[in-house]
Amino acid sequence: MIYLDNAATTLHKPQQVIDAVVAALQSMGNSARGAHAGSLTAARTIYDAREKLAALFRCGRADRVVFTANATEALNIAIHGAIPPGAHVVTTDLEHNSVLRPLYRREAEEGLSLSFVPADRQGRVDTADFARLIREDTRAIVCTHASNLTGNPVDIAAVGRIARANGLLFIVDASQTAGSLPIDMESMNIDILCFTGHKGLLGPQGTGGLCLGERAAVRPWKTGGTGVQTYSKTQPEQLPVRLEAGTLNGHGIAGLSAAVDYLRSVGLETIRSHEEALTRRFYEGVSRIPGVTVYGDFSVRARAPIVTLNLGDYDSGQVADELSERYGIATRPGAHCAPRMHAALGTVEQGAVRFSFSFFTTEEEIDTAIRAVRELAEE
C-alpha cells in the first residue's frame, strides 16, 4: 500500500516511538496514583513529555501543557471552558467540525454568537477580515493553522497580533501543522494551542493536548480523579490536573515523547523541506493533467502537505476506490469534516480526493500516484 492519507493519521511511525510504547506497556503504572516504581516511572515519563512539548511550541511552562485524547477533546475543553456565555466569537470557513460543532452547540444552548471569515474559491482567507468582524462583545478568535482540506495556511502570527491588540483570547487548532510548520506561542500571541499527537507529530493515536499561555484561564470540561486533593468536592485549581481528570494515556504519551525526540533529532526544517518538496512535486504533476481540478493556493510554499483534487465530474469516493483497488494508493475522499470549506470550494455534492504526505513518503510513491491520476483521467 502507498499510504497518502497522513492528514488523517500518519501510518508510518519512527521505530523509537514503537519501542517507547512497548517499553511503557511493560513498565508503567498510573501516574500520581502511588509512590511505587511503576507509578513514579509514569509520572516522570509524562512530565518529560510536557517539558519537550512546551519547548517545541514555546509554551513557557511545562505545567501548562495539558494532555487529552486528541485535538477534538482539546478544542472542546478550550471552547467550552475559556469563552464566556453570550460572547461573540470570530472563526473561519476553513474550520474542521472539531471547532465548528462545539461552537454551534454553544450558539444553540448558550447564546454564543459567531462570525465567519469567508474563504474564496481557492480556500483562502483575508487576514484583514478578522479585524473587520470584531465587535464590542467579541471575546475570542478561534481558527485553524492550516486547512485539513486544501492545506492552505492561515497567517496566525498576523491574526495573533490582531487578537492581542483587541484584548481577545486566541485559540489555534494546530492539528495539521504541529510537527510540520514552526509554532511559537509567545511570538504568535497564541493563548491556547490545541494539537493532536497522531499526525505530523508522528506519535500514537489517543494522544493530544492543549498548551495554555499565561493569559488563558480554562474551566474544567470534565471532573473526577486526579490523585491529589481527594477530599475536595471540586476539581483542584492547579494545572495541569485541573484539566486532566482520570487516568492519562501514559503509554501513548511515552510514544509521543519519543516522537518529539525524533522530530528534534531530524530537525523540523528538514521535515518541512521534505514534505514541501513532495507536495510541490505532486501538485505540479497532477495540475497539468486535463480534467483534473486542484483546490488550494500553491503560491504559498509553507503549507500543510496536502493536495486535494477532483477528476471531472466523478464522485470523489469512486475515484478513491479506484486508486485503492487498482493501484494500492490510500487517500481520503468525501467531505473531510469541513462543511463550510466544501461550500466555499463548490464541492459539497462531489466531495474531493485528498492526498496527504509525511516525512516517510518517498518520491517514487509520489510519481506512482501522479501516473495513477493521469491514467484515471484519461479513461
mmCIF file of C-alpha atoms in Angstrom, residues 115-321:
data_model
loop_
_atom_site.group_PDB
_atom_site.id
_atom_site.type_symbol
_atom_site.label_atom_id
_atom_site.label_comp_id
_atom_site.label_asym_id
_atom_site.label_seq_id
_atom_site.Cartn_x
_atom_site.Cartn_y
_atom_site.Cartn_z
ATOM 1 C CA SER A 115 -18.945 35.435 12.670
ATOM 2 C CA PHE A 116 -17.037 33.612 9.932
ATOM 3 C CA VAL A 117 -14.095 34.929 7.970
ATOM 4 C CA PRO A 118 -15.074 33.866 4.436
ATOM 5 C CA ALA A 119 -12.959 31.691 2.175
ATOM 6 C CA ASP A 120 -12.713 32.262 -1.568
ATOM 7 C CA ARG A 121 -12.940 29.635 -4.324
ATOM 8 C CA GLN A 122 -9.339 28.580 -3.648
ATOM 9 C CA GLY A 123 -9.951 28.300 0.088
ATOM 10 C CA ARG A 124 -8.025 31.445 1.004
ATOM 11 C CA VAL A 125 -8.931 33.896 3.773
ATOM 12 C CA ASP A 126 -8.057 37.588 4.040
ATOM 13 C CA THR A 127 -6.383 38.332 7.365
ATOM 14 C CA ALA A 128 -7.924 41.825 7.354
ATOM 15 C CA ASP A 129 -11.366 40.218 7.693
ATOM 16 C CA PHE A 130 -10.551 39.112 11.236
ATOM 17 C CA ALA A 131 -10.231 42.735 12.333
ATOM 18 C CA ARG A 132 -13.286 43.749 10.313
ATOM 19 C CA LEU A 133 -15.509 41.229 12.108
ATOM 20 C CA ILE A 134 -14.525 42.206 15.653
ATOM 21 C CA ARG A 135 -17.362 43.759 17.668
ATOM 22 C CA GLU A 136 -17.696 45.296 21.102
ATOM 23 C CA ASP A 137 -18.819 41.936 22.537
ATOM 24 C CA THR A 138 -16.139 39.835 20.792
ATOM 25 C CA ARG A 139 -14.173 37.783 23.281
ATOM 26 C CA ALA A 140 -12.237 35.238 21.204
ATOM 27 C CA ILE A 141 -10.820 34.278 17.822
ATOM 28 C CA VAL A 142 -10.774 30.540 17.102
ATOM 29 C CA CYS A 143 -9.087 29.342 13.934
ATOM 30 C CA THR A 144 -7.097 26.585 12.316
ATOM 31 C CA HIS A 145 -3.421 26.994 11.456
ATOM 32 C CA ALA A 146 -3.980 25.236 8.116
ATOM 33 C CA SER A 147 -6.976 23.734 6.346
ATOM 34 C CA ASN A 148 -7.258 19.961 6.519
ATOM 35 C CA LEU A 149 -8.897 20.073 3.071
ATOM 36 C CA THR A 150 -6.626 22.317 0.975
ATOM 37 C CA GLY A 151 -3.544 22.663 3.169
ATOM 38 C CA ASN A 152 -3.837 26.451 2.889
ATOM 39 C CA PRO A 153 -2.228 28.115 5.914
ATOM 40 C CA VAL A 154 -3.606 30.961 7.993
ATOM 41 C CA ASP A 155 -1.124 33.662 8.965
ATOM 42 C CA ILE A 156 -1.618 33.025 12.656
ATOM 43 C CA ALA A 157 1.136 35.458 13.619
ATOM 44 C CA ALA A 158 -0.855 38.259 11.968
ATOM 45 C CA VAL A 159 -4.128 37.022 13.458
ATOM 46 C CA GLY A 160 -2.442 36.771 16.851
ATOM 47 C CA ARG A 161 -1.404 40.420 16.651
ATOM 48 C CA ILE A 162 -4.999 41.389 15.881
ATOM 49 C CA ALA A 163 -6.285 39.328 18.801
ATOM 50 C CA ARG A 164 -3.761 40.742 21.265
ATOM 51 C CA ALA A 165 -4.329 44.351 20.112
ATOM 52 C CA ASN A 166 -8.047 43.916 20.796
ATOM 53 C CA GLY A 167 -7.682 42.022 24.074
ATOM 54 C CA LEU A 168 -9.140 38.816 22.645
ATOM 55 C CA LEU A 169 -8.427 35.211 23.520
ATOM 56 C CA PHE A 170 -6.702 33.463 20.610
ATOM 57 C CA ILE A 171 -7.345 29.711 20.255
ATOM 58 C CA VAL A 172 -5.490 27.854 17.473
ATOM 59 C CA ASP A 173 -6.190 24.401 16.047
ATOM 60 C CA ALA A 174 -2.760 23.028 15.056
ATOM 61 C CA SER A 175 -3.967 19.559 14.052
ATOM 62 C CA GLN A 176 -2.487 19.786 10.546
ATOM 63 C CA THR A 177 0.659 21.758 11.341
ATOM 64 C CA ALA A 178 2.157 20.525 14.614
ATOM 65 C CA GLY A 179 5.343 18.780 13.558
ATOM 66 C CA SER A 180 5.268 20.249 10.040
ATOM 67 C CA LEU A 181 5.266 24.039 10.430
ATOM 68 C CA PRO A 182 7.000 26.096 13.135
ATOM 69 C CA ILE A 183 4.768 27.240 16.005
ATOM 70 C CA ASP A 184 5.868 29.779 18.589
ATOM 71 C CA MET A 185 3.083 30.573 21.037
ATOM 72 C CA GLU A 186 4.921 33.555 22.503
ATOM 73 C CA SER A 187 5.784 35.394 19.285
ATOM 74 C CA MET A 188 2.471 34.454 17.637
ATOM 75 C CA ASN A 189 0.387 35.609 20.644
ATOM 76 C CA ILE A 190 -1.397 32.255 20.901
ATOM 77 C CA ASP A 191 -3.305 31.865 24.164
ATOM 78 C CA ILE A 192 -4.420 28.252 23.688
ATOM 79 C CA LEU A 193 -2.808 25.866 21.223
ATOM 80 C CA CYS A 194 -4.691 22.622 20.547
ATOM 81 C CA PHE A 195 -2.795 19.744 18.954
ATOM 82 C CA THR A 196 -3.028 16.042 18.245
ATOM 83 C CA GLY A 197 -0.202 13.545 18.540
ATOM 84 C CA HIS A 198 -1.045 11.101 15.764
ATOM 85 C CA LYS A 199 -0.499 13.271 12.677
ATOM 86 C CA GLY A 200 2.573 15.401 11.970
ATOM 87 C CA LEU A 201 3.988 14.797 15.435
ATOM 88 C CA LEU A 202 4.307 11.107 14.430
ATOM 89 C CA GLY A 203 3.012 9.866 17.781
ATOM 90 C CA PRO A 204 0.370 7.261 18.677
ATOM 91 C CA GLN A 205 -3.352 7.709 18.327
ATOM 92 C CA GLY A 206 -5.103 8.627 21.561
ATOM 93 C CA THR A 207 -2.651 11.434 22.320
ATOM 94 C CA GLY A 208 -3.027 15.192 22.052
ATOM 95 C CA GLY A 209 -3.379 18.208 24.235
ATOM 96 C CA LEU A 210 -3.578 21.917 24.713
ATOM 97 C CA CYS A 211 -0.861 24.356 25.657
ATOM 98 C CA LEU A 212 -2.013 27.311 27.731
ATOM 99 C CA GLY A 213 -0.454 30.740 27.602
ATOM 100 C CA GLU A 214 -0.245 32.819 30.754
ATOM 101 C CA ARG A 215 -3.430 34.751 29.857
ATOM 102 C CA ALA A 216 -5.577 31.637 29.404
ATOM 103 C CA ALA A 217 -7.934 30.563 32.190
ATOM 104 C CA VAL A 218 -9.984 27.455 31.442
ATOM 105 C CA ARG A 219 -12.826 25.862 33.406
ATOM 106 C CA PRO A 220 -12.651 22.059 33.575
ATOM 107 C CA TRP A 221 -14.683 20.340 30.868
ATOM 108 C CA LYS A 222 -14.774 17.170 32.969
ATOM 109 C CA THR A 223 -14.126 16.474 36.644
ATOM 110 C CA GLY A 224 -13.014 13.428 38.556
ATOM 111 C CA GLY A 225 -9.989 11.719 39.999
ATOM 112 C CA THR A 226 -6.578 13.349 39.820
ATOM 113 C CA GLY A 227 -4.605 11.545 42.512
ATOM 114 C CA VAL A 228 -4.374 14.747 44.571
ATOM 115 C CA GLN A 229 -6.768 16.629 46.911
ATOM 116 C CA THR A 230 -9.032 13.591 47.168
ATOM 117 C CA TYR A 231 -11.249 15.125 49.893
ATOM 118 C CA SER A 232 -12.049 18.278 47.927
ATOM 119 C CA LYS A 233 -15.540 18.363 46.416
ATOM 120 C CA THR A 234 -14.271 20.379 43.473
ATOM 121 C CA GLN A 235 -11.592 19.884 40.874
ATOM 122 C CA PRO A 236 -8.123 21.050 42.017
ATOM 123 C CA GLU A 237 -7.197 24.518 40.823
ATOM 124 C CA GLN A 238 -3.585 23.854 39.875
ATOM 125 C CA LEU A 239 -2.559 22.927 36.359
ATOM 126 C CA PRO A 240 -2.318 20.516 34.684
ATOM 127 C CA VAL A 241 -4.504 18.299 36.900
ATOM 128 C CA ARG A 242 -7.304 20.883 36.778
ATOM 129 C CA LEU A 243 -7.971 19.772 33.200
ATOM 130 C CA GLU A 244 -6.804 16.142 33.383
ATOM 131 C CA ALA A 245 -9.454 14.220 35.326
ATOM 132 C CA GLY A 246 -8.999 10.462 35.032
ATOM 133 C CA THR A 247 -6.113 8.234 34.051
ATOM 134 C CA LEU A 248 -3.934 9.611 31.277
ATOM 135 C CA ASN A 249 -2.829 7.564 28.276
ATOM 136 C CA GLY A 250 0.648 7.158 29.727
ATOM 137 C CA HIS A 251 1.676 4.508 27.220
ATOM 138 C CA GLY A 252 0.708 6.740 24.302
ATOM 139 C CA ILE A 253 2.340 9.775 25.898
ATOM 140 C CA ALA A 254 5.573 7.770 26.192
ATOM 141 C CA GLY A 255 5.388 7.222 22.438
ATOM 142 C CA LEU A 256 4.602 10.888 21.828
ATOM 143 C CA SER A 257 7.611 11.888 23.919
ATOM 144 C CA ALA A 258 9.820 9.652 21.791
ATOM 145 C CA ALA A 259 8.253 11.142 18.655
ATOM 146 C CA VAL A 260 9.215 14.667 19.748
ATOM 147 C CA ASP A 261 12.759 13.411 20.336
ATOM 148 C CA TYR A 262 12.764 12.056 16.789
ATOM 149 C CA LEU A 263 11.462 15.316 15.310
ATOM 150 C CA ARG A 264 14.113 17.324 17.113
ATOM 151 C CA SER A 265 16.916 14.936 16.106
ATOM 152 C CA VAL A 266 15.931 15.086 12.434
ATOM 153 C CA GLY A 267 15.076 18.795 12.566
ATOM 154 C CA LEU A 268 11.727 20.424 11.841
ATOM 155 C CA GLU A 269 13.256 22.345 8.951
ATOM 156 C CA THR A 270 14.439 19.083 7.359
ATOM 157 C CA ILE A 271 10.993 17.569 7.756
ATOM 158 C CA ARG A 272 9.254 20.670 6.432
ATOM 159 C CA SER A 273 11.565 20.874 3.395
ATOM 160 C CA HIS A 274 10.980 17.215 2.511
ATOM 161 C CA GLU A 275 7.208 17.467 2.848
ATOM 162 C CA GLU A 276 7.173 20.729 0.903
ATOM 163 C CA ALA A 277 9.173 19.181 -1.944
ATOM 164 C CA LEU A 278 6.838 16.174 -2.127
ATOM 165 C CA THR A 279 3.764 18.406 -2.106
ATOM 166 C CA ARG A 280 5.180 20.588 -4.875
ATOM 167 C CA ARG A 281 6.193 17.541 -6.944
ATOM 168 C CA PHE A 282 2.730 16.027 -6.735
ATOM 169 C CA TYR A 283 0.947 19.329 -7.344
ATOM 170 C CA GLU A 284 2.998 20.118 -10.440
ATOM 171 C CA GLY A 285 2.465 16.600 -11.733
ATOM 172 C CA VAL A 286 -1.333 16.459 -11.393
ATOM 173 C CA SER A 287 -2.236 20.101 -12.050
ATOM 174 C CA ARG A 288 -1.198 19.746 -15.705
ATOM 175 C CA ILE A 289 -3.440 16.738 -16.350
ATOM 176 C CA PRO A 290 -6.556 17.618 -18.417
ATOM 177 C CA GLY A 291 -9.756 17.116 -16.444
ATOM 178 C CA VAL A 292 -8.096 17.422 -13.040
ATOM 179 C CA THR A 293 -9.152 20.257 -10.723
ATOM 180 C CA VAL A 294 -6.792 21.021 -7.836
ATOM 181 C CA TYR A 295 -8.021 23.066 -4.871
ATOM 182 C CA GLY A 296 -5.917 25.424 -2.781
ATOM 183 C CA ASP A 297 -3.369 28.205 -3.105
ATOM 184 C CA PHE A 298 0.003 26.778 -4.101
ATOM 185 C CA SER A 299 1.699 30.152 -4.445
ATOM 186 C CA VAL A 300 2.402 29.753 -0.712
ATOM 187 C CA ARG A 301 5.132 27.178 -0.092
ATOM 188 C CA ALA A 302 4.886 26.986 3.724
ATOM 189 C CA ARG A 303 1.660 24.990 3.853
ATOM 190 C CA ALA A 304 0.334 21.713 5.185
ATOM 191 C CA PRO A 305 1.499 18.786 2.981
ATOM 192 C CA ILE A 306 -1.868 18.283 1.283
ATOM 193 C CA VAL A 307 -3.088 18.270 -2.327
ATOM 194 C CA THR A 308 -6.822 17.855 -2.894
ATOM 195 C CA LEU A 309 -8.359 17.300 -6.306
ATOM 196 C CA ASN A 310 -11.254 16.019 -8.378
ATOM 197 C CA LEU A 311 -11.354 14.199 -11.707
ATOM 198 C CA GLY A 312 -14.018 15.700 -13.950
ATOM 199 C CA ASP A 313 -17.456 15.121 -12.506
ATOM 200 C CA TYR A 314 -16.629 11.762 -10.934
ATOM 201 C CA ASP A 315 -17.690 11.282 -7.332
ATOM 202 C CA SER A 316 -14.663 11.549 -5.060
ATOM 203 C CA GLY A 317 -15.487 8.245 -3.382
ATOM 204 C CA GLN A 318 -15.428 6.439 -6.723
ATOM 205 C CA VAL A 319 -12.022 7.926 -7.572
ATOM 206 C CA ALA A 320 -10.584 6.971 -4.187
ATOM 207 C CA ASP A 321 -11.899 3.422 -4.586
#
